[in-house]
PDB file of C-alpha atoms in Angstrom:
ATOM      1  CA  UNK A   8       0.000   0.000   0.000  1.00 51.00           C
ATOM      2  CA  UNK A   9       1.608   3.422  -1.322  1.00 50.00           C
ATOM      3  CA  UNK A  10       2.070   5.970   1.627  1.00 60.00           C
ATOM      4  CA  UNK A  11      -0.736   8.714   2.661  1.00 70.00           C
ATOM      5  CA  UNK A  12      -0.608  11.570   0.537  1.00 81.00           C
ATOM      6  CA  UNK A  13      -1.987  14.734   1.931  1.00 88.00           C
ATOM      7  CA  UNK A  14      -3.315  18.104  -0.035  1.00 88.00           C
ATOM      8  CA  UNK A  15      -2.776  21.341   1.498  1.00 90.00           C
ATOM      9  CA  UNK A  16      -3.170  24.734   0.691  1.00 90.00           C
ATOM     10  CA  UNK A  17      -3.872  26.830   3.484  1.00 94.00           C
ATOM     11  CA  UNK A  18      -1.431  27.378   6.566  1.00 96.00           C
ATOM     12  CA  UNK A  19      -4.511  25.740   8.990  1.00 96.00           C
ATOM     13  CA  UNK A  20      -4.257  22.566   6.553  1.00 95.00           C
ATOM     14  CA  UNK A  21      -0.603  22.385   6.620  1.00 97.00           C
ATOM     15  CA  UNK A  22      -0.982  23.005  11.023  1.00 97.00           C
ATOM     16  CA  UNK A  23      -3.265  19.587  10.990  1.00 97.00           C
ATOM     17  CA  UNK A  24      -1.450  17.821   9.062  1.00 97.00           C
ATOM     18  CA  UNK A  25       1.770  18.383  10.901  1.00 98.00           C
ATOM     19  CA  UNK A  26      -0.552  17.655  14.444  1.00 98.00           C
ATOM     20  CA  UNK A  27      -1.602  14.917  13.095  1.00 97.00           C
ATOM     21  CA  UNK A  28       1.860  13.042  12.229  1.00 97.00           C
ATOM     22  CA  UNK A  29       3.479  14.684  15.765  1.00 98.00           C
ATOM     23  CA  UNK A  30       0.551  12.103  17.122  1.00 98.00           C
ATOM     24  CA  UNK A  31       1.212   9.455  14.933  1.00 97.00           C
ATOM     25  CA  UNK A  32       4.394   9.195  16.256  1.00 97.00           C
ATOM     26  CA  UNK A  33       2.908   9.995  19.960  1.00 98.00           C
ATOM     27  CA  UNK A  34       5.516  12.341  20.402  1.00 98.00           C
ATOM     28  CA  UNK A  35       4.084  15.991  22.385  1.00 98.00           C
ATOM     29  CA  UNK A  36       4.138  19.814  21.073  1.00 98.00           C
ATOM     30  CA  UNK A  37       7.644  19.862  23.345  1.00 98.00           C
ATOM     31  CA  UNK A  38       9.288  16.748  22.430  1.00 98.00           C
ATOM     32  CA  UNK A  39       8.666  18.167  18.395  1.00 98.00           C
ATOM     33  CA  UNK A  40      10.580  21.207  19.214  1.00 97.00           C
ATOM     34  CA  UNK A  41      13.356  18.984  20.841  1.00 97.00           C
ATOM     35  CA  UNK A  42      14.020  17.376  17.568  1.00 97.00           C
ATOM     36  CA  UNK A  43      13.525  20.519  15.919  1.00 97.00           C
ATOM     37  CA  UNK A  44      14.940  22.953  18.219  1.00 97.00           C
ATOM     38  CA  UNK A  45      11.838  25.448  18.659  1.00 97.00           C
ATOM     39  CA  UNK A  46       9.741  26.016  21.511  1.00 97.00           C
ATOM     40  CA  UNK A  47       7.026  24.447  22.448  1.00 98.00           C
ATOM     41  CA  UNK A  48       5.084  27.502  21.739  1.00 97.00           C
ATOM     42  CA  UNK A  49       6.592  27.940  18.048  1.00 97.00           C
ATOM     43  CA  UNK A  50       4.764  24.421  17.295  1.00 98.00           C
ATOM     44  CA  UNK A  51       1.756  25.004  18.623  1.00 98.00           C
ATOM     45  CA  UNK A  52       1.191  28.403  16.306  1.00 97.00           C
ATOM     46  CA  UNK A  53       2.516  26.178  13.385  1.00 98.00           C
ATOM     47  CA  UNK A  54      -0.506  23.802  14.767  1.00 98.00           C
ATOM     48  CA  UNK A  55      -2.925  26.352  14.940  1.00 97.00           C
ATOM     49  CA  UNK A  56      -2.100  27.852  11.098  1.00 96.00           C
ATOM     50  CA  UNK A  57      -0.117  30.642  11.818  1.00 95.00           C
ATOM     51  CA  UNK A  58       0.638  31.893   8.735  1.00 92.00           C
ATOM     52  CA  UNK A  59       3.453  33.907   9.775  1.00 93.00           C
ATOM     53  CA  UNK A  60       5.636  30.685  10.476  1.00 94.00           C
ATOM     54  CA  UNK A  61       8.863  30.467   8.575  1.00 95.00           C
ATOM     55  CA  UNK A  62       9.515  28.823   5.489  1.00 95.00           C
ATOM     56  CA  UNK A  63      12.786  27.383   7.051  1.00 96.00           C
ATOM     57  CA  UNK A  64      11.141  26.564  10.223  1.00 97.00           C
ATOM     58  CA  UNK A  65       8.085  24.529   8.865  1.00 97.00           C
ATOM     59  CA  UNK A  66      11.076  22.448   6.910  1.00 97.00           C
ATOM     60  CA  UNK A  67      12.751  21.684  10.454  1.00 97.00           C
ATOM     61  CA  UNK A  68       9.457  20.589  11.083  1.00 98.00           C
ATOM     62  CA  UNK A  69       8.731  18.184   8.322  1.00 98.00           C
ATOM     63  CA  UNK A  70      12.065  17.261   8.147  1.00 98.00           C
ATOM     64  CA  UNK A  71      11.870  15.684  11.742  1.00 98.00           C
ATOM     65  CA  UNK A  72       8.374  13.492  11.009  1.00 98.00           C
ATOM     66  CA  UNK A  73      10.392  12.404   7.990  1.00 97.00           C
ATOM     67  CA  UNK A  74       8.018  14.436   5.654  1.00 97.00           C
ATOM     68  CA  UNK A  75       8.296  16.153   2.443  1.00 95.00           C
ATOM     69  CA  UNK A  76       6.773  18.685   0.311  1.00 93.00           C
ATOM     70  CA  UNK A  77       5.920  18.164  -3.134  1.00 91.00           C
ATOM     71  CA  UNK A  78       5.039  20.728  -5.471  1.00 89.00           C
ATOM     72  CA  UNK A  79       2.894  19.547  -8.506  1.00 88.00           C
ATOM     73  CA  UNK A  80      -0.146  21.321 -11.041  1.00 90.00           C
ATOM     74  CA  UNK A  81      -3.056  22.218  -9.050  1.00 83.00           C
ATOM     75  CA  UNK A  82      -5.798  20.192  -9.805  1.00 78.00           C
ATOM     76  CA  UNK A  83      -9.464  21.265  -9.263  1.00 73.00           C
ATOM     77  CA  UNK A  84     -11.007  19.987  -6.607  1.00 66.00           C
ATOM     78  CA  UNK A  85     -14.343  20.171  -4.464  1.00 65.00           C
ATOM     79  CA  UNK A  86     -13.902  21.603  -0.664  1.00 65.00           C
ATOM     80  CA  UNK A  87     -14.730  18.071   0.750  1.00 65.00           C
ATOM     81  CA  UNK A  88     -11.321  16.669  -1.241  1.00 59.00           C
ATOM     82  CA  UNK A  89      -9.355  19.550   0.505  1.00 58.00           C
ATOM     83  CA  UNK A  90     -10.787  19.685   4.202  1.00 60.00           C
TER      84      UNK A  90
END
């Protein structure tokens, strides 16, 4: 079975699905920013959708749950494929 894909394009998308692989791994907000070196509280706005996060820091972040970003066409979509 091919790996999960997920779509995002909003920073609130992007916040879940980063939440949701912290969990996967049952790791917490804190021990995220250990492997990452940012705060606790610098997770948690990435969580939330901050959109002023940093490019470099949201690659800290997917680099340490062993994700990556691809960029590809944008196909059209209904809401309910995106939510």
């Amino acid at each position: 079975m091919p790996p999960m894909s997920d779509l995002t394009r909003t920073p609130k998308q992007l916040g879940a699905i980063i939440q949701r692989n912290r969990k996967k791994r049952g790791w917490t907000q804190t021990e995220l920013g250990r492997h990452t070196g940012l705060r606790q509280a610098t997770i948690s706005l990435i969580e939330t959708g901050n959109p002023a996060a940093r490019f470099d820091t949201i690659l800290a972040v997917l680099a340490a749950l062993d994700l990556d970003i691809r960029i590809e066409p944008r196909k059209v979509l209904s809401m309910e494929d995106i939510l």
